[in-house]
PDB file of C-alpha atoms in Angstrom:
ATOM      1  CA  MET A   1      -3.316  15.717   4.264  1.00 78.00           C
ATOM      2  CA  SER A   2      -5.249  12.884   2.774  1.00 92.00           C
ATOM      3  CA  LEU A   3      -4.794  11.871  -0.826  1.00 97.00           C
ATOM      4  CA  VAL A   4      -8.078   9.695  -1.080  1.00 98.00           C
ATOM      5  CA  GLY A   5      -9.889  10.722  -4.167  1.00 98.00           C
ATOM      6  CA  LYS A   6      -6.847  12.186  -5.747  1.00 98.00           C
ATOM      7  CA  LYS A   7      -4.815  10.773  -8.561  1.00 98.00           C
ATOM      8  CA  PHE A   8      -1.669   8.910  -7.499  1.00 98.00           C
ATOM      9  CA  PRO A   9       1.557  10.883  -8.371  1.00 98.00           C
ATOM     10  CA  ASN A  10       2.641  10.231 -11.978  1.00 98.00           C
ATOM     11  CA  ILE A  11       6.238   9.342 -11.286  1.00 98.00           C
ATOM     12  CA  ALA A  12       8.592   6.543 -12.054  1.00 98.00           C
ATOM     13  CA  ILE A  13      10.775   5.145  -9.277  1.00 98.00           C
ATOM     14  CA  ASP A  14      13.611   2.465  -9.269  1.00 98.00           C
ATOM     15  CA  ALA A  15      12.520  -1.012  -8.283  1.00 98.00           C
ATOM     16  CA  MET A  16      13.925  -4.598  -7.918  1.00 96.00           C
ATOM     17  CA  SER A  17      12.340  -7.784  -9.248  1.00 96.00           C
ATOM     18  CA  GLU A  18      12.726 -11.136  -7.497  1.00 92.00           C
ATOM     19  CA  MET A  19      14.987 -12.233 -10.327  1.00 92.00           C
ATOM     20  CA  GLY A  20      17.371  -9.390  -9.584  1.00 93.00           C
ATOM     21  CA  ASP A  21      16.348  -7.085 -12.459  1.00 95.00           C
ATOM     22  CA  ASP A  22      16.594  -3.389 -11.939  1.00 96.00           C
ATOM     23  CA  LEU A  23      13.234  -1.740 -12.946  1.00 97.00           C
ATOM     24  CA  LYS A  24      11.468   1.550 -13.239  1.00 98.00           C
ATOM     25  CA  ILE A  25       7.891   1.427 -12.030  1.00 98.00           C
ATOM     26  CA  ASN A  26       5.296   4.148 -12.255  1.00 98.00           C
ATOM     27  CA  ILE A  27       2.362   3.168 -10.076  1.00 98.00           C
ATOM     28  CA  PHE A  28      -0.114   5.495 -11.912  1.00 98.00           C
ATOM     29  CA  GLU A  29       0.780   3.809 -15.148  1.00 98.00           C
ATOM     30  CA  GLU A  30       0.628   0.442 -13.676  1.00 98.00           C
ATOM     31  CA  ALA A  31      -2.960   1.094 -12.848  1.00 98.00           C
ATOM     32  CA  THR A  32      -4.189   2.992 -15.901  1.00 98.00           C
ATOM     33  CA  LYS A  33      -2.259   1.402 -18.685  1.00 98.00           C
ATOM     34  CA  ASN A  34      -2.920  -2.177 -17.351  1.00 98.00           C
ATOM     35  CA  GLU A  35      -6.523  -1.332 -16.285  1.00 98.00           C
ATOM     36  CA  GLN A  36      -5.884  -2.932 -12.873  1.00 98.00           C
ATOM     37  CA  LYS A  37      -5.972  -1.951  -9.231  1.00 98.00           C
ATOM     38  CA  VAL A  38      -2.700  -1.612  -7.460  1.00 98.00           C
ATOM     39  CA  LEU A  39      -1.902  -2.077  -3.775  1.00 99.00           C
ATOM     40  CA  LEU A  40       1.322  -0.263  -2.820  1.00 98.00           C
ATOM     41  CA  PHE A  41       2.597  -0.881   0.763  1.00 98.00           C
ATOM     42  CA  TRP A  42       5.483   0.795   2.303  1.00 98.00           C
ATOM     43  CA  TYR A  43       7.529  -0.455   5.169  1.00 98.00           C
ATOM     44  CA  PRO A  44      10.414   1.159   7.053  1.00 98.00           C
ATOM     45  CA  LYS A  45      13.521  -0.843   6.260  1.00 97.00           C
ATOM     46  CA  ASP A  46      14.994  -4.077   4.922  1.00 98.00           C
ATOM     47  CA  PHE A  47      16.522  -6.647   7.259  1.00 97.00           C
ATOM     48  CA  THR A  48      14.334  -5.533  10.268  1.00 96.00           C
ATOM     49  CA  PHE A  49      11.703  -7.249  12.267  1.00 96.00           C
ATOM     50  CA  VAL A  50       8.087  -6.652  11.630  1.00 98.00           C
ATOM     51  CA  CYS A  51       8.751  -5.925   7.968  1.00 98.00           C
ATOM     52  CA  PRO A  52       9.510  -9.498   6.732  1.00 98.00           C
ATOM     53  CA  THR A  53       6.351 -10.856   8.359  1.00 98.00           C
ATOM     54  CA  GLU A  54       4.313  -8.381   6.341  1.00 98.00           C
ATOM     55  CA  LEU A  55       6.194  -8.968   2.962  1.00 98.00           C
ATOM     56  CA  HIS A  56       5.511 -12.771   3.494  1.00 98.00           C
ATOM     57  CA  ALA A  57       1.883 -12.161   4.391  1.00 98.00           C
ATOM     58  CA  PHE A  58       1.318 -10.170   1.177  1.00 98.00           C
ATOM     59  CA  GLN A  59       3.170 -12.984  -0.759  1.00 98.00           C
ATOM     60  CA  GLU A  60       0.940 -15.719   0.779  1.00 98.00           C
ATOM     61  CA  ALA A  61      -2.194 -13.706  -0.265  1.00 98.00           C
ATOM     62  CA  LEU A  62      -0.909 -12.794  -3.770  1.00 98.00           C
ATOM     63  CA  GLY A  63      -3.204 -15.258  -5.482  1.00 98.00           C
ATOM     64  CA  GLU A  64      -6.157 -13.603  -3.818  1.00 98.00           C
ATOM     65  CA  PHE A  65      -5.216 -10.190  -5.109  1.00 98.00           C
ATOM     66  CA  GLU A  66      -4.456 -11.418  -8.495  1.00 98.00           C
ATOM     67  CA  LYS A  67      -8.062 -12.868  -8.638  1.00 98.00           C
ATOM     68  CA  ARG A  68      -9.260  -9.339  -8.031  1.00 98.00           C
ATOM     69  CA  ASN A  69      -7.102  -7.945 -10.833  1.00 98.00           C
ATOM     70  CA  THR A  70      -4.850  -6.264  -8.256  1.00 98.00           C
ATOM     71  CA  LYS A  71      -1.160  -5.826  -8.589  1.00 98.00           C
ATOM     72  CA  VAL A  72       0.807  -5.867  -5.300  1.00 98.00           C
ATOM     73  CA  ILE A  73       4.057  -3.703  -4.966  1.00 98.00           C
ATOM     74  CA  GLY A  74       6.218  -3.152  -2.065  1.00 98.00           C
ATOM     75  CA  ALA A  75       8.300  -0.108  -1.233  1.00 98.00           C
ATOM     76  CA  SER A  76      10.976   1.274   1.081  1.00 98.00           C
ATOM     77  CA  CYS A  77      13.839   3.825   0.873  1.00 98.00           C
ATOM     78  CA  ASP A  78      16.410   1.000   0.702  1.00 98.00           C
ATOM     79  CA  THR A  79      18.544   0.431  -2.439  1.00 97.00           C
ATOM     80  CA  ASN A  80      18.001  -2.133  -5.095  1.00 97.00           C
ATOM     81  CA  GLU A  81      21.085  -3.873  -3.946  1.00 97.00           C
ATOM     82  CA  VAL A  82      19.835  -4.253  -0.378  1.00 97.00           C
ATOM     83  CA  HIS A  83      16.553  -5.377  -1.726  1.00 98.00           C
ATOM     84  CA  PHE A  84      18.205  -8.118  -3.758  1.00 97.00           C
ATOM     85  CA  ALA A  85      20.296  -9.232  -0.798  1.00 97.00           C
ATOM     86  CA  TRP A  86      17.130  -9.495   1.336  1.00 98.00           C
ATOM     87  CA  LEU A  87      15.320 -11.456  -1.484  1.00 97.00           C
ATOM     88  CA  ASN A  88      18.127 -13.951  -1.400  1.00 97.00           C
ATOM     89  CA  THR A  89      18.138 -14.361   2.440  1.00 97.00           C
ATOM     90  CA  PRO A  90      16.120 -17.458   3.582  1.00 97.00           C
ATOM     91  CA  LYS A  91      12.967 -16.954   5.489  1.00 96.00           C
ATOM     92  CA  ASP A  92      14.272 -18.843   8.481  1.00 95.00           C
ATOM     93  CA  ASN A  93      17.112 -16.354   8.685  1.00 96.00           C
ATOM     94  CA  GLY A  94      14.781 -13.294   8.642  1.00 96.00           C
ATOM     95  CA  GLY A  95      14.869 -12.915   4.893  1.00 97.00           C
ATOM     96  CA  ILE A  96      12.136 -12.527   2.211  1.00 98.00           C
ATOM     97  CA  GLU A  97      13.265 -15.293  -0.142  1.00 97.00           C
ATOM     98  CA  GLY A  98      10.181 -16.405  -2.035  1.00 97.00           C
ATOM     99  CA  VAL A  99       8.725 -12.961  -2.503  1.00 98.00           C
ATOM    100  CA  THR A 100       7.758 -12.515  -6.100  1.00 98.00           C
ATOM    101  CA  TYR A 101       6.234  -9.030  -6.377  1.00 98.00           C
ATOM    102  CA  PRO A 102       8.510  -5.942  -7.149  1.00 98.00           C
ATOM    103  CA  ILE A 103       9.739  -3.619  -4.409  1.00 98.00           C
ATOM    104  CA  LEU A 104      10.282   0.040  -4.941  1.00 98.00           C
ATOM    105  CA  ALA A 105      13.730   1.414  -4.083  1.00 98.00           C
ATOM    106  CA  ASP A 106      12.907   5.075  -3.264  1.00 98.00           C
ATOM    107  CA  THR A 107      16.334   5.875  -2.122  1.00 97.00           C
ATOM    108  CA  HIS A 108      16.058   9.670  -2.793  1.00 96.00           C
ATOM    109  CA  ARG A 109      12.599   9.619  -0.960  1.00 96.00           C
ATOM    110  CA  GLN A 110      11.203  11.400  -3.925  1.00 97.00           C
ATOM    111  CA  LEU A 111       7.881   9.660  -3.893  1.00 98.00           C
ATOM    112  CA  ALA A 112       7.718   8.960  -0.145  1.00 98.00           C
ATOM    113  CA  ASN A 113       8.176  12.748   0.408  1.00 96.00           C
ATOM    114  CA  ILE A 114       5.401  13.626  -2.082  1.00 97.00           C
ATOM    115  CA  LEU A 115       3.108  11.209  -0.115  1.00 98.00           C
ATOM    116  CA  GLY A 116       4.236  12.696   3.261  1.00 96.00           C
ATOM    117  CA  ILE A 117       5.003   9.391   4.935  1.00 97.00           C
ATOM    118  CA  VAL A 118       8.720   9.826   5.903  1.00 96.00           C
ATOM    119  CA  ASP A 119       9.640  10.017   9.711  1.00 94.00           C
ATOM    120  CA  GLN A 120      11.524  13.247   9.572  1.00 87.00           C
ATOM    121  CA  ASP A 121      11.247  16.749  11.069  1.00 77.00           C
ATOM    122  CA  PHE A 122      13.467  19.839  10.587  1.00 67.00           C
ATOM    123  CA  ASP A 123      14.081  22.670  13.170  1.00 70.00           C
ATOM    124  CA  TYR A 124      16.159  25.673  13.315  1.00 69.00           C
ATOM    125  CA  ASP A 125      18.263  26.946  16.165  1.00 69.00           C
ATOM    126  CA  GLU A 126      18.613  30.682  17.114  1.00 72.00           C
ATOM    127  CA  GLU A 127      21.340  31.155  14.535  1.00 74.00           C
ATOM    128  CA  GLY A 128      19.194  29.812  11.828  1.00 72.00           C
ATOM    129  CA  ASN A 129      21.097  26.496  11.425  1.00 75.00           C
ATOM    130  CA  GLU A 130      18.930  23.562  10.336  1.00 69.00           C
ATOM    131  CA  SER A 131      18.830  20.417  12.512  1.00 67.00           C
ATOM    132  CA  PHE A 132      17.287  17.105  11.665  1.00 69.00           C
ATOM    133  CA  THR A 133      15.222  14.690  13.762  1.00 74.00           C
ATOM    134  CA  GLY A 134      13.675  11.328  12.881  1.00 81.00           C
ATOM    135  CA  SER A 135      14.479   7.993  11.457  1.00 89.00           C
ATOM    136  CA  ASN A 136      14.245   9.253   7.737  1.00 92.00           C
ATOM    137  CA  VAL A 137      12.512   6.039   6.845  1.00 96.00           C
ATOM    138  CA  THR A 138       8.739   5.579   5.937  1.00 97.00           C
ATOM    139  CA  TYR A 139       5.861   4.601   8.206  1.00 97.00           C
ATOM    140  CA  ARG A 140       3.809   1.569   7.325  1.00 98.00           C
ATOM    141  CA  ALA A 141       1.659   3.372   4.610  1.00 98.00           C
ATOM    142  CA  THR A 142      -0.724   1.477   2.330  1.00 98.00           C
ATOM    143  CA  TYR A 143      -2.437   2.876  -0.743  1.00 98.00           C
ATOM    144  CA  LEU A 144      -5.094   1.211  -2.896  1.00 99.00           C
ATOM    145  CA  ILE A 145      -5.330   2.682  -6.428  1.00 98.00           C
ATOM    146  CA  ASP A 146      -8.124   2.082  -8.952  1.00 98.00           C
ATOM    147  CA  GLU A 147      -7.975   1.576 -12.780  1.00 98.00           C
ATOM    148  CA  THR A 148      -8.182   5.398 -13.273  1.00 98.00           C
ATOM    149  CA  GLY A 149      -5.132   6.082 -11.067  1.00 98.00           C
ATOM    150  CA  LYS A 150      -7.258   7.418  -8.235  1.00 98.00           C
ATOM    151  CA  ILE A 151      -6.432   6.626  -4.665  1.00 98.00           C
ATOM    152  CA  PHE A 152      -9.508   5.021  -3.009  1.00 98.00           C
ATOM    153  CA  HIS A 153      -7.863   4.061   0.322  1.00 98.00           C
ATOM    154  CA  GLU A 154      -4.925   5.078   2.274  1.00 98.00           C
ATOM    155  CA  ALA A 155      -3.682   4.000   5.807  1.00 98.00           C
ATOM    156  CA  VAL A 156      -0.571   4.764   7.744  1.00 98.00           C
ATOM    157  CA  ASN A 157       0.519   2.647  10.668  1.00 98.00           C
ATOM    158  CA  ASP A 158       3.313   3.520  13.132  1.00 96.00           C
ATOM    159  CA  MET A 159       6.385   1.398  12.690  1.00 95.00           C
ATOM    160  CA  PRO A 160       5.704  -1.195  15.330  1.00 96.00           C
ATOM    161  CA  LEU A 161       2.267  -1.992  14.072  1.00 97.00           C
ATOM    162  CA  GLY A 162       1.877  -4.666  11.368  1.00 98.00           C
ATOM    163  CA  ARG A 163      -1.016  -4.722   8.909  1.00 98.00           C
ATOM    164  CA  ASN A 164      -3.941  -7.022   8.449  1.00 98.00           C
ATOM    165  CA  VAL A 165      -3.722  -8.223   4.841  1.00 98.00           C
ATOM    166  CA  LYS A 166      -7.257  -9.577   4.795  1.00 98.00           C
ATOM    167  CA  GLU A 167      -8.642  -6.019   5.379  1.00 98.00           C
ATOM    168  CA  PHE A 168      -7.154  -4.814   2.125  1.00 98.00           C
ATOM    169  CA  LEU A 169      -8.884  -7.699   0.243  1.00 98.00           C
ATOM    170  CA  ARG A 170     -12.131  -6.743   1.937  1.00 98.00           C
ATOM    171  CA  LEU A 171     -11.737  -3.106   0.799  1.00 98.00           C
ATOM    172  CA  ILE A 172     -11.027  -4.133  -2.791  1.00 98.00           C
ATOM    173  CA  ASP A 173     -14.150  -6.231  -2.795  1.00 98.00           C
ATOM    174  CA  ALA A 174     -16.196  -3.439  -1.364  1.00 98.00           C
ATOM    175  CA  TYR A 175     -14.889  -0.934  -3.929  1.00 98.00           C
ATOM    176  CA  THR A 176     -15.408  -3.347  -6.745  1.00 98.00           C
ATOM    177  CA  HIS A 177     -19.004  -3.794  -5.553  1.00 97.00           C
ATOM    178  CA  VAL A 178     -19.416  -0.050  -5.649  1.00 97.00           C
ATOM    179  CA  GLN A 179     -18.015   0.181  -9.235  1.00 97.00           C
ATOM    180  CA  LYS A 180     -20.150  -2.657 -10.524  1.00 96.00           C
ATOM    181  CA  HIS A 181     -23.469  -2.036  -8.706  1.00 96.00           C
ATOM    182  CA  GLY A 182     -23.561   1.533  -7.663  1.00 95.00           C
ATOM    183  CA  GLU A 183     -24.379   0.601  -4.090  1.00 96.00           C
ATOM    184  CA  VAL A 184     -22.597   1.571  -0.838  1.00 97.00           C
ATOM    185  CA  CYS A 185     -21.136  -0.823   1.571  1.00 96.00           C
ATOM    186  CA  PRO A 186     -22.038  -0.583   5.218  1.00 96.00           C
ATOM    187  CA  ALA A 187     -19.888  -1.251   8.223  1.00 96.00           C
ATOM    188  CA  ASN A 188     -18.268  -4.807   8.293  1.00 95.00           C
ATOM    189  CA  TRP A 189     -19.420  -5.455   4.779  1.00 96.00           C
ATOM    190  CA  GLU A 190     -17.924  -8.546   3.129  1.00 96.00           C
ATOM    191  CA  GLU A 191     -18.431 -10.133  -0.263  1.00 94.00           C
ATOM    192  CA  GLY A 192     -21.926 -11.724  -0.571  1.00 93.00           C
ATOM    193  CA  LYS A 193     -23.535  -9.567   2.263  1.00 95.00           C
ATOM    194  CA  ASP A 194     -26.125  -6.966   1.675  1.00 94.00           C
ATOM    195  CA  ALA A 195     -25.168  -3.586   0.517  1.00 96.00           C
ATOM    196  CA  MET A 196     -27.361  -0.253   0.347  1.00 95.00           C
ATOM    197  CA  LYS A 197     -28.500   2.349  -2.037  1.00 96.00           C
ATOM    198  CA  ALA A 198     -27.196   5.816  -1.261  1.00 95.00           C
ATOM    199  CA  ASN A 199     -30.475   7.073   0.268  1.00 96.00           C
ATOM    200  CA  ARG A 200     -32.211   7.343   3.486  1.00 96.00           C
ATOM    201  CA  GLU A 201     -34.835   4.687   2.718  1.00 95.00           C
ATOM    202  CA  SER A 202     -32.321   2.133   1.894  1.00 96.00           C
ATOM    203  CA  THR A 203     -30.364   2.908   5.085  1.00 95.00           C
ATOM    204  CA  ALA A 204     -33.374   2.659   7.179  1.00 95.00           C
ATOM    205  CA  GLU A 205     -34.349  -0.724   5.538  1.00 94.00           C
ATOM    206  CA  TYR A 206     -30.931  -2.033   6.138  1.00 95.00           C
ATOM    207  CA  LEU A 207     -30.755  -0.974   9.795  1.00 95.00           C
ATOM    208  CA  ALA A 208     -34.303  -2.507  10.374  1.00 94.00           C
ATOM    209  CA  SER A 209     -33.341  -5.890   8.837  1.00 93.00           C
ATOM    210  CA  HIS A 210     -29.891  -6.089  10.456  1.00 91.00           C
ATOM    211  CA  SER A 211     -30.807  -5.095  14.019  1.00 77.00           C
ATOM    212  CA  ASN A 212     -29.691  -7.318  16.800  1.00 65.00           C
TER     213      ASN A 212
END
C-alpha cells in the first residue's frame, strides 16, 4: 500500500553518525522541527555489493541536497556497531569511509515493518506451525518527506537494482516548484523548464508548444 500523501511515521530509531556517536533519529521530527525536506533511503545490508556504490553516490551529491534544504539519511537493519565498522572501512576495500550523513540502525525492523519494505513471508503448515521465508532485510526503498512530514515520493527497488541519485534531485526540484508557484510539472520536467497550470487549457498550450 502506498504511503504517498500520508505523514511519515512519528517514531525514533537508533542511528550512527560518521563520528561513531549513537543517535536517536525521528524522521518526522527532522522534517517538521527543522523545516526541511528529508530523503531517507534504505539498503539491504552493510558490507555487501551494490550498497556501498549507492552510499557513496548519495555522499557525492550531498552538497546538491543541502542546497535544496534536504537532509539525507541512510537506513538498514544492521546494528550501529556494524555501521561504524563499515564507516571505518576504506572505499578501496568495499567500505563507506568518507560518508558523513547518519545511518539508521533499525535492528528490530520496527520502522521497516511499518513501511512494509522487509523481504519476509510467513506461512503455516497443516499443523499450524509458522514457517518463515525471505532474507529479512529491506528492499532499496526511498522516501522523500516534505517540511510538514508528508511523504511526497516513494520508490522501492528489488535488491540487485541500484538507484539514480539525480532523479531524486529532480523530484525535489519539481516538488519545490509546485510548492512555490502552484504549478504542476509535466513529464521529464527539470529546473528552468516550462511547467503548467492545473487546467485543460494550460495542458493543451503546453502540448502544442512542445510537440516534436
